[in-house]
């Protein structure tokens, strides 16, 4: 487990996702240290204790060891609707949400419109139990002719959210690449494919078209962190 976590840390490090990689390094080293402590091999407790102190000082390790949770979604897996991934972290204290995803835009086929994915995410937010007042969306403009439809769709979602007393702030960036969702209770969720990890349904009247929990997924990795267990680089 320690080796796998460190492997993931290296992948995040190479992708310049330094905060997340640091958390994985923390967790991986903590797991390996537990093994070292259990072996009782030569070098004495002083050597292992010194190493432990040095690593904890460098990485700001947490006493409960809960730095990071990872979910691996396999190809064609089902049962991974947004509620399954997010609701555990949408506690009653959440009042503000940040969504950064470069591909919240119109697709050529309505069944795969990424705007619908964002709309479904907003519906989950509105249903609670959290009392979200503000959602911040950072995405990129549609590069093709669909820009006006993208803007129109987002404005329609924005107007609809107002009836639930939720403000949607929309911003665009041409340089955004990372995908992450943050809540003001400290939880941060990184999905390799962003909100678009569902496969296209076979038809408009096929199982999984409406219920995302029944929709097959693309393979992706979900990394979940808490900011109190991270140290700014």
Short mmCIF file of N, CA, C and O in Angstrom, two decimals, residues 47-143:
data_model
loop_
_atom_site.label_atom_id
_atom_site.label_comp_id
_atom_site.label_asym_id
_atom_site.label_seq_id
_atom_site.Cartn_x
_atom_site.Cartn_y
_atom_site.Cartn_z
N UNK A 47 17.62 5.26 15.41
CA UNK A 47 17.70 5.56 13.99
C UNK A 47 16.31 5.74 13.40
O UNK A 47 16.04 6.69 12.68
N UNK A 48 15.42 4.80 13.72
CA UNK A 48 14.08 4.89 13.18
C UNK A 48 13.35 6.10 13.74
O UNK A 48 12.62 6.79 13.05
N UNK A 49 13.56 6.37 15.04
CA UNK A 49 12.91 7.52 15.64
C UNK A 49 13.39 8.82 15.04
O UNK A 49 12.61 9.75 14.81
N UNK A 50 14.71 8.89 14.76
CA UNK A 50 15.25 10.10 14.14
C UNK A 50 14.69 10.31 12.75
O UNK A 50 14.37 11.42 12.35
N UNK A 51 14.56 9.18 12.00
CA UNK A 51 14.00 9.27 10.66
C UNK A 51 12.55 9.72 10.72
O UNK A 51 12.11 10.57 9.96
N UNK A 52 11.81 9.16 11.68
CA UNK A 52 10.41 9.53 11.83
C UNK A 52 10.26 11.01 12.12
O UNK A 52 9.44 11.71 11.51
N UNK A 53 11.06 11.52 13.05
CA UNK A 53 10.97 12.94 13.42
C UNK A 53 11.31 13.84 12.24
O UNK A 53 10.66 14.85 11.99
N UNK A 54 12.35 13.44 11.48
CA UNK A 54 12.78 14.26 10.35
C UNK A 54 11.69 14.30 9.28
O UNK A 54 11.38 15.36 8.73
N UNK A 55 11.10 13.14 8.98
CA UNK A 55 10.08 13.09 7.96
C UNK A 55 8.83 13.84 8.38
O UNK A 55 8.22 14.54 7.59
N UNK A 56 8.44 13.70 9.64
CA UNK A 56 7.25 14.41 10.13
C UNK A 56 7.45 15.90 10.08
O UNK A 56 6.54 16.66 9.79
N UNK A 57 8.67 16.36 10.37
CA UNK A 57 8.96 17.78 10.33
C UNK A 57 8.92 18.28 8.89
O UNK A 57 8.44 19.38 8.61
N UNK A 58 9.41 17.47 7.94
CA UNK A 58 9.47 17.88 6.55
C UNK A 58 8.10 17.89 5.90
O UNK A 58 7.75 18.79 5.15
N UNK A 59 7.28 16.88 6.20
CA UNK A 59 6.03 16.71 5.51
C UNK A 59 4.80 17.08 6.33
O UNK A 59 3.69 16.93 5.87
N UNK A 60 4.99 17.54 7.58
CA UNK A 60 3.87 17.93 8.44
C UNK A 60 2.84 16.81 8.54
O UNK A 60 1.65 16.99 8.26
N UNK A 61 3.28 15.63 8.92
CA UNK A 61 2.40 14.46 8.98
C UNK A 61 1.31 14.67 10.02
O UNK A 61 1.54 15.26 11.07
N UNK A 62 0.12 14.14 9.75
CA UNK A 62 -1.00 14.23 10.67
C UNK A 62 -0.98 13.07 11.65
O UNK A 62 -0.57 11.98 11.32
N UNK A 63 -1.47 13.32 12.86
CA UNK A 63 -1.46 12.27 13.87
C UNK A 63 -2.43 11.15 13.54
O UNK A 63 -2.21 10.01 13.92
N UNK A 64 -3.53 11.45 12.83
CA UNK A 64 -4.49 10.39 12.54
C UNK A 64 -4.19 9.68 11.22
O UNK A 64 -4.81 8.68 10.90
N UNK A 65 -3.22 10.19 10.45
CA UNK A 65 -2.78 9.53 9.23
C UNK A 65 -3.77 9.61 8.08
O UNK A 65 -3.55 9.02 7.04
N UNK A 66 -4.88 10.34 8.23
CA UNK A 66 -5.89 10.39 7.19
C UNK A 66 -5.64 11.59 6.29
O UNK A 66 -6.24 12.65 6.44
N UNK A 67 -4.72 11.41 5.35
CA UNK A 67 -4.36 12.51 4.46
C UNK A 67 -5.15 12.46 3.16
O UNK A 67 -5.46 13.46 2.58
N UNK A 68 -5.46 11.26 2.70
CA UNK A 68 -5.81 11.10 1.30
C UNK A 68 -6.63 9.84 1.10
O UNK A 68 -6.36 8.81 1.70
N UNK A 69 -7.66 9.96 0.28
CA UNK A 69 -8.45 8.79 -0.10
C UNK A 69 -8.47 8.73 -1.62
O UNK A 69 -8.61 9.77 -2.28
N UNK A 70 -8.30 7.54 -2.15
CA UNK A 70 -8.28 7.39 -3.59
C UNK A 70 -9.32 6.36 -4.02
O UNK A 70 -9.46 5.29 -3.41
N UNK A 71 -10.07 6.70 -5.06
CA UNK A 71 -11.05 5.80 -5.64
C UNK A 71 -10.66 5.57 -7.09
O UNK A 71 -10.49 6.52 -7.85
N UNK A 72 -10.51 4.31 -7.46
CA UNK A 72 -10.20 3.96 -8.85
C UNK A 72 -11.48 3.44 -9.52
O UNK A 72 -12.01 2.41 -9.12
N UNK A 73 -11.93 4.17 -10.51
CA UNK A 73 -13.11 3.75 -11.26
C UNK A 73 -12.65 2.96 -12.48
O UNK A 73 -11.91 3.47 -13.32
N UNK A 74 -13.06 1.72 -12.55
CA UNK A 74 -12.65 0.86 -13.65
C UNK A 74 -13.48 1.13 -14.90
O UNK A 74 -14.58 1.68 -14.83
N UNK A 75 -12.94 0.73 -16.04
CA UNK A 75 -13.65 0.87 -17.31
C UNK A 75 -14.98 0.12 -17.25
O UNK A 75 -15.04 -1.04 -16.82
N UNK A 76 -16.06 0.80 -17.65
CA UNK A 76 -17.41 0.25 -17.71
C UNK A 76 -18.04 -0.01 -16.33
O UNK A 76 -19.11 -0.60 -16.24
N UNK A 77 -17.39 0.46 -15.26
CA UNK A 77 -17.97 0.29 -13.93
C UNK A 77 -19.22 1.16 -13.79
O UNK A 77 -19.34 2.21 -14.42
N UNK A 78 -20.16 0.72 -12.97
CA UNK A 78 -21.36 1.50 -12.67
C UNK A 78 -21.43 1.73 -11.16
O UNK A 78 -20.67 1.14 -10.39
N UNK A 79 -22.36 2.59 -10.75
CA UNK A 79 -22.52 2.87 -9.33
C UNK A 79 -21.69 4.04 -8.85
O UNK A 79 -21.42 4.17 -7.65
N UNK A 80 -21.31 4.94 -9.78
CA UNK A 80 -20.46 6.08 -9.41
C UNK A 80 -21.11 7.40 -9.81
O UNK A 80 -20.48 8.25 -10.45
N UNK A 81 -22.37 7.58 -9.44
CA UNK A 81 -23.01 8.86 -9.68
C UNK A 81 -22.35 9.92 -8.81
O UNK A 81 -21.55 9.62 -7.93
N UNK A 82 -22.70 11.18 -9.04
CA UNK A 82 -22.07 12.27 -8.30
C UNK A 82 -22.34 12.17 -6.80
O UNK A 82 -21.47 12.48 -5.98
N UNK A 83 -23.54 11.73 -6.44
CA UNK A 83 -23.86 11.58 -5.02
C UNK A 83 -22.90 10.59 -4.35
O UNK A 83 -22.48 10.80 -3.21
N UNK A 84 -22.56 9.52 -5.05
CA UNK A 84 -21.67 8.50 -4.50
C UNK A 84 -20.28 9.09 -4.18
O UNK A 84 -19.67 8.76 -3.17
N UNK A 85 -19.81 10.00 -5.04
CA UNK A 85 -18.47 10.56 -4.86
C UNK A 85 -18.46 11.74 -3.89
O UNK A 85 -17.52 11.90 -3.11
N UNK A 86 -19.48 12.59 -3.93
CA UNK A 86 -19.40 13.89 -3.26
C UNK A 86 -20.19 14.02 -1.95
O UNK A 86 -19.79 14.79 -1.08
N UNK A 87 -21.29 13.29 -1.81
CA UNK A 87 -22.20 13.60 -0.70
C UNK A 87 -21.55 13.42 0.68
O UNK A 87 -21.93 14.10 1.63
N UNK A 88 -20.61 12.51 0.78
CA UNK A 88 -19.93 12.29 2.06
C UNK A 88 -19.26 13.57 2.57
O UNK A 88 -19.11 13.79 3.77
N UNK A 89 -18.85 14.43 1.64
CA UNK A 89 -18.09 15.63 1.98
C UNK A 89 -18.95 16.89 1.96
O UNK A 89 -18.49 17.96 2.37
N UNK A 90 -20.18 16.77 1.48
CA UNK A 90 -21.09 17.91 1.45
C UNK A 90 -21.86 17.99 2.75
O UNK A 90 -23.07 17.76 2.82
N UNK A 91 -21.16 18.33 3.81
CA UNK A 91 -21.76 18.42 5.14
C UNK A 91 -22.59 19.71 5.25
O UNK A 91 -22.57 20.57 4.36
N UNK A 92 -23.30 19.83 6.34
CA UNK A 92 -24.18 20.99 6.55
C UNK A 92 -23.41 22.30 6.64
O UNK A 92 -23.99 23.37 6.50
N UNK A 93 -22.11 22.22 6.88
CA UNK A 93 -21.30 23.45 7.00
C UNK A 93 -20.88 24.01 5.64
O UNK A 93 -20.36 25.12 5.58
N UNK A 94 -21.09 23.26 4.57
CA UNK A 94 -20.66 23.71 3.25
C UNK A 94 -21.60 24.80 2.74
O UNK A 94 -22.80 24.58 2.61
N UNK A 95 -21.04 25.95 2.45
CA UNK A 95 -21.83 27.06 1.93
C UNK A 95 -21.26 27.61 0.61
O UNK A 95 -21.91 28.42 -0.05
N UNK A 96 -20.07 27.14 0.24
CA UNK A 96 -19.42 27.67 -0.96
C UNK A 96 -18.67 26.53 -1.67
O UNK A 96 -18.03 25.70 -1.03
N UNK A 97 -18.78 26.50 -3.00
CA UNK A 97 -18.20 25.43 -3.80
C UNK A 97 -17.43 26.05 -4.97
O UNK A 97 -17.88 27.02 -5.58
N UNK A 98 -16.25 25.48 -5.26
CA UNK A 98 -15.46 25.89 -6.41
C UNK A 98 -15.32 24.72 -7.37
O UNK A 98 -14.93 23.62 -6.97
N UNK A 99 -15.64 24.95 -8.64
CA UNK A 99 -15.50 23.92 -9.67
C UNK A 99 -14.56 24.45 -10.75
O UNK A 99 -14.83 25.49 -11.35
N UNK A 100 -13.47 23.75 -10.96
CA UNK A 100 -12.53 24.10 -12.03
C UNK A 100 -12.47 22.93 -13.00
O UNK A 100 -12.01 21.84 -12.65
N UNK A 101 -12.95 23.15 -14.20
CA UNK A 101 -13.01 22.10 -15.22
C UNK A 101 -13.01 22.78 -16.58
O UNK A 101 -13.92 23.57 -16.88
N UNK A 102 -12.01 22.51 -17.41
CA UNK A 102 -11.93 23.23 -18.69
C UNK A 102 -12.98 22.83 -19.72
O UNK A 102 -13.10 23.50 -20.75
N UNK A 103 -13.76 21.79 -19.45
CA UNK A 103 -14.65 21.27 -20.49
C UNK A 103 -16.12 21.31 -20.12
O UNK A 103 -16.89 20.44 -20.50
N UNK A 104 -16.54 22.34 -19.38
CA UNK A 104 -17.97 22.54 -19.14
C UNK A 104 -18.50 23.32 -20.33
O UNK A 104 -18.63 24.55 -20.31
N UNK A 105 -18.79 22.59 -21.37
CA UNK A 105 -19.18 23.24 -22.61
C UNK A 105 -20.15 22.35 -23.38
O UNK A 105 -20.42 21.23 -22.98
N UNK A 106 -20.62 22.84 -24.51
CA UNK A 106 -21.57 22.11 -25.33
C UNK A 106 -20.83 21.04 -26.13
O UNK A 106 -19.72 21.25 -26.61
N UNK A 107 -21.44 19.85 -26.25
CA UNK A 107 -20.90 18.81 -27.10
C UNK A 107 -21.77 18.69 -28.35
O UNK A 107 -22.87 19.23 -28.41
N UNK A 108 -21.25 18.00 -29.35
CA UNK A 108 -21.99 17.90 -30.62
C UNK A 108 -23.26 17.08 -30.46
O UNK A 108 -24.22 17.28 -31.18
N UNK A 109 -23.27 16.13 -29.52
CA UNK A 109 -24.44 15.31 -29.30
C UNK A 109 -25.02 15.65 -27.93
O UNK A 109 -24.31 15.62 -26.93
N UNK A 110 -26.31 15.95 -27.89
CA UNK A 110 -26.93 16.42 -26.65
C UNK A 110 -26.79 15.41 -25.52
O UNK A 110 -26.72 15.78 -24.35
N UNK A 111 -26.73 14.12 -25.84
CA UNK A 111 -26.66 13.10 -24.81
C UNK A 111 -25.32 13.13 -24.07
O UNK A 111 -25.18 12.57 -23.00
N UNK A 112 -24.32 13.79 -24.68
CA UNK A 112 -23.02 13.88 -24.02
C UNK A 112 -22.68 15.33 -23.68
O UNK A 112 -21.52 15.66 -23.47
N UNK A 113 -23.67 16.18 -23.66
CA UNK A 113 -23.40 17.58 -23.38
C UNK A 113 -22.85 17.74 -21.97
O UNK A 113 -23.50 17.37 -20.99
N UNK A 114 -21.65 18.26 -21.87
CA UNK A 114 -21.01 18.40 -20.57
C UNK A 114 -21.72 19.44 -19.71
O UNK A 114 -21.57 19.44 -18.49
N UNK A 115 -22.48 20.31 -20.32
CA UNK A 115 -23.28 21.25 -19.54
C UNK A 115 -24.30 20.50 -18.70
O UNK A 115 -24.62 20.90 -17.58
N UNK A 116 -24.83 19.39 -19.23
CA UNK A 116 -25.77 18.59 -18.45
C UNK A 116 -25.10 17.96 -17.24
O UNK A 116 -25.71 17.82 -16.17
N UNK A 117 -23.83 17.57 -17.39
CA UNK A 117 -23.10 17.02 -16.25
C UNK A 117 -22.99 18.06 -15.14
O UNK A 117 -23.20 17.76 -13.96
N UNK A 118 -22.67 19.29 -15.53
CA UNK A 118 -22.56 20.36 -14.54
C UNK A 118 -23.93 20.65 -13.92
O UNK A 118 -24.05 20.89 -12.72
N UNK A 119 -24.98 20.62 -14.74
CA UNK A 119 -26.34 20.82 -14.23
C UNK A 119 -26.70 19.75 -13.21
O UNK A 119 -27.25 20.05 -12.14
N UNK A 120 -26.36 18.49 -13.49
CA UNK A 120 -26.64 17.40 -12.54
C UNK A 120 -25.85 17.61 -11.25
O UNK A 120 -26.35 17.32 -10.15
N UNK A 121 -24.63 18.10 -11.37
CA UNK A 121 -23.83 18.39 -10.17
C UNK A 121 -24.52 19.48 -9.35
O UNK A 121 -24.61 19.36 -8.12
N UNK A 122 -25.02 20.51 -10.00
CA UNK A 122 -25.71 21.60 -9.30
C UNK A 122 -26.99 21.09 -8.65
O UNK A 122 -27.35 21.51 -7.53
N UNK A 123 -27.70 20.19 -9.31
CA UNK A 123 -28.91 19.62 -8.73
C UNK A 123 -28.60 18.87 -7.44
O UNK A 123 -29.34 18.95 -6.46
N UNK A 124 -27.48 18.14 -7.43
CA UNK A 124 -27.06 17.44 -6.22
C UNK A 124 -26.78 18.43 -5.10
O UNK A 124 -27.16 18.21 -3.94
N UNK A 125 -26.14 19.56 -5.45
CA UNK A 125 -25.84 20.59 -4.45
C UNK A 125 -27.13 21.15 -3.85
O UNK A 125 -27.27 21.31 -2.63
N UNK A 126 -28.09 21.44 -4.71
CA UNK A 126 -29.34 22.05 -4.27
C UNK A 126 -30.12 21.11 -3.35
O UNK A 126 -30.78 21.55 -2.39
N UNK A 127 -30.04 19.80 -3.60
CA UNK A 127 -30.79 18.83 -2.81
C UNK A 127 -30.26 18.69 -1.38
O UNK A 127 -30.91 18.14 -0.52
N UNK A 128 -29.07 19.19 -1.13
CA UNK A 128 -28.53 19.20 0.24
C UNK A 128 -27.91 17.89 0.65
O UNK A 128 -27.65 17.04 -0.18
N UNK A 129 -27.61 17.76 1.97
CA UNK A 129 -28.05 18.55 3.12
C UNK A 129 -27.28 19.85 3.34
O UNK A 129 -27.57 20.59 4.27
N UNK A 130 -26.30 20.12 2.50
CA UNK A 130 -25.53 21.35 2.66
C UNK A 130 -26.40 22.55 2.29
O UNK A 130 -27.42 22.42 1.61
N UNK A 131 -25.98 23.72 2.75
CA UNK A 131 -26.71 24.96 2.49
C UNK A 131 -25.83 25.88 1.64
O UNK A 131 -25.43 26.96 2.07
N UNK A 132 -25.53 25.43 0.44
CA UNK A 132 -24.63 26.18 -0.44
C UNK A 132 -25.30 27.47 -0.91
O UNK A 132 -26.46 27.46 -1.35
N UNK A 133 -24.57 28.56 -0.80
CA UNK A 133 -25.06 29.86 -1.25
C UNK A 133 -24.37 30.33 -2.53
O UNK A 133 -24.93 31.11 -3.28
N UNK A 134 -23.13 29.83 -2.75
CA UNK A 134 -22.37 30.31 -3.90
C UNK A 134 -21.61 29.15 -4.55
O UNK A 134 -20.97 28.35 -3.85
N UNK A 135 -21.69 29.08 -5.87
CA UNK A 135 -20.90 28.13 -6.66
C UNK A 135 -20.03 28.94 -7.61
O UNK A 135 -20.54 29.81 -8.33
N UNK A 136 -18.74 28.68 -7.59
CA UNK A 136 -17.81 29.36 -8.50
C UNK A 136 -17.40 28.37 -9.59
O UNK A 136 -16.88 27.29 -9.28
N UNK A 137 -17.62 28.71 -10.83
CA UNK A 137 -17.22 27.86 -11.94
C UNK A 137 -16.13 28.54 -12.75
O UNK A 137 -16.29 29.68 -13.19
N UNK A 138 -15.02 27.83 -12.94
CA UNK A 138 -13.95 28.29 -13.83
C UNK A 138 -13.80 27.25 -14.93
O UNK A 138 -13.51 26.08 -14.67
N UNK A 139 -14.02 27.66 -16.17
CA UNK A 139 -13.91 26.75 -17.30
C UNK A 139 -13.31 27.49 -18.49
O UNK A 139 -12.83 28.62 -18.34
N UNK A 140 -13.29 26.86 -19.65
CA UNK A 140 -12.75 27.51 -20.85
C UNK A 140 -13.87 27.65 -21.87
O UNK A 140 -14.86 26.91 -21.85
N UNK A 141 -13.70 28.61 -22.77
CA UNK A 141 -14.69 28.81 -23.82
C UNK A 141 -14.67 27.65 -24.80
O UNK A 141 -13.62 27.03 -25.05
N UNK A 142 -15.83 27.35 -25.36
CA UNK A 142 -15.91 26.39 -26.45
C UNK A 142 -15.12 26.96 -27.63
O UNK A 142 -15.31 28.11 -28.01
N UNK A 143 -14.24 26.14 -28.19
CA UNK A 143 -13.38 26.63 -29.27
C UNK A 143 -14.11 26.74 -30.60
O UNK A 143 -13.64 27.39 -31.52
#
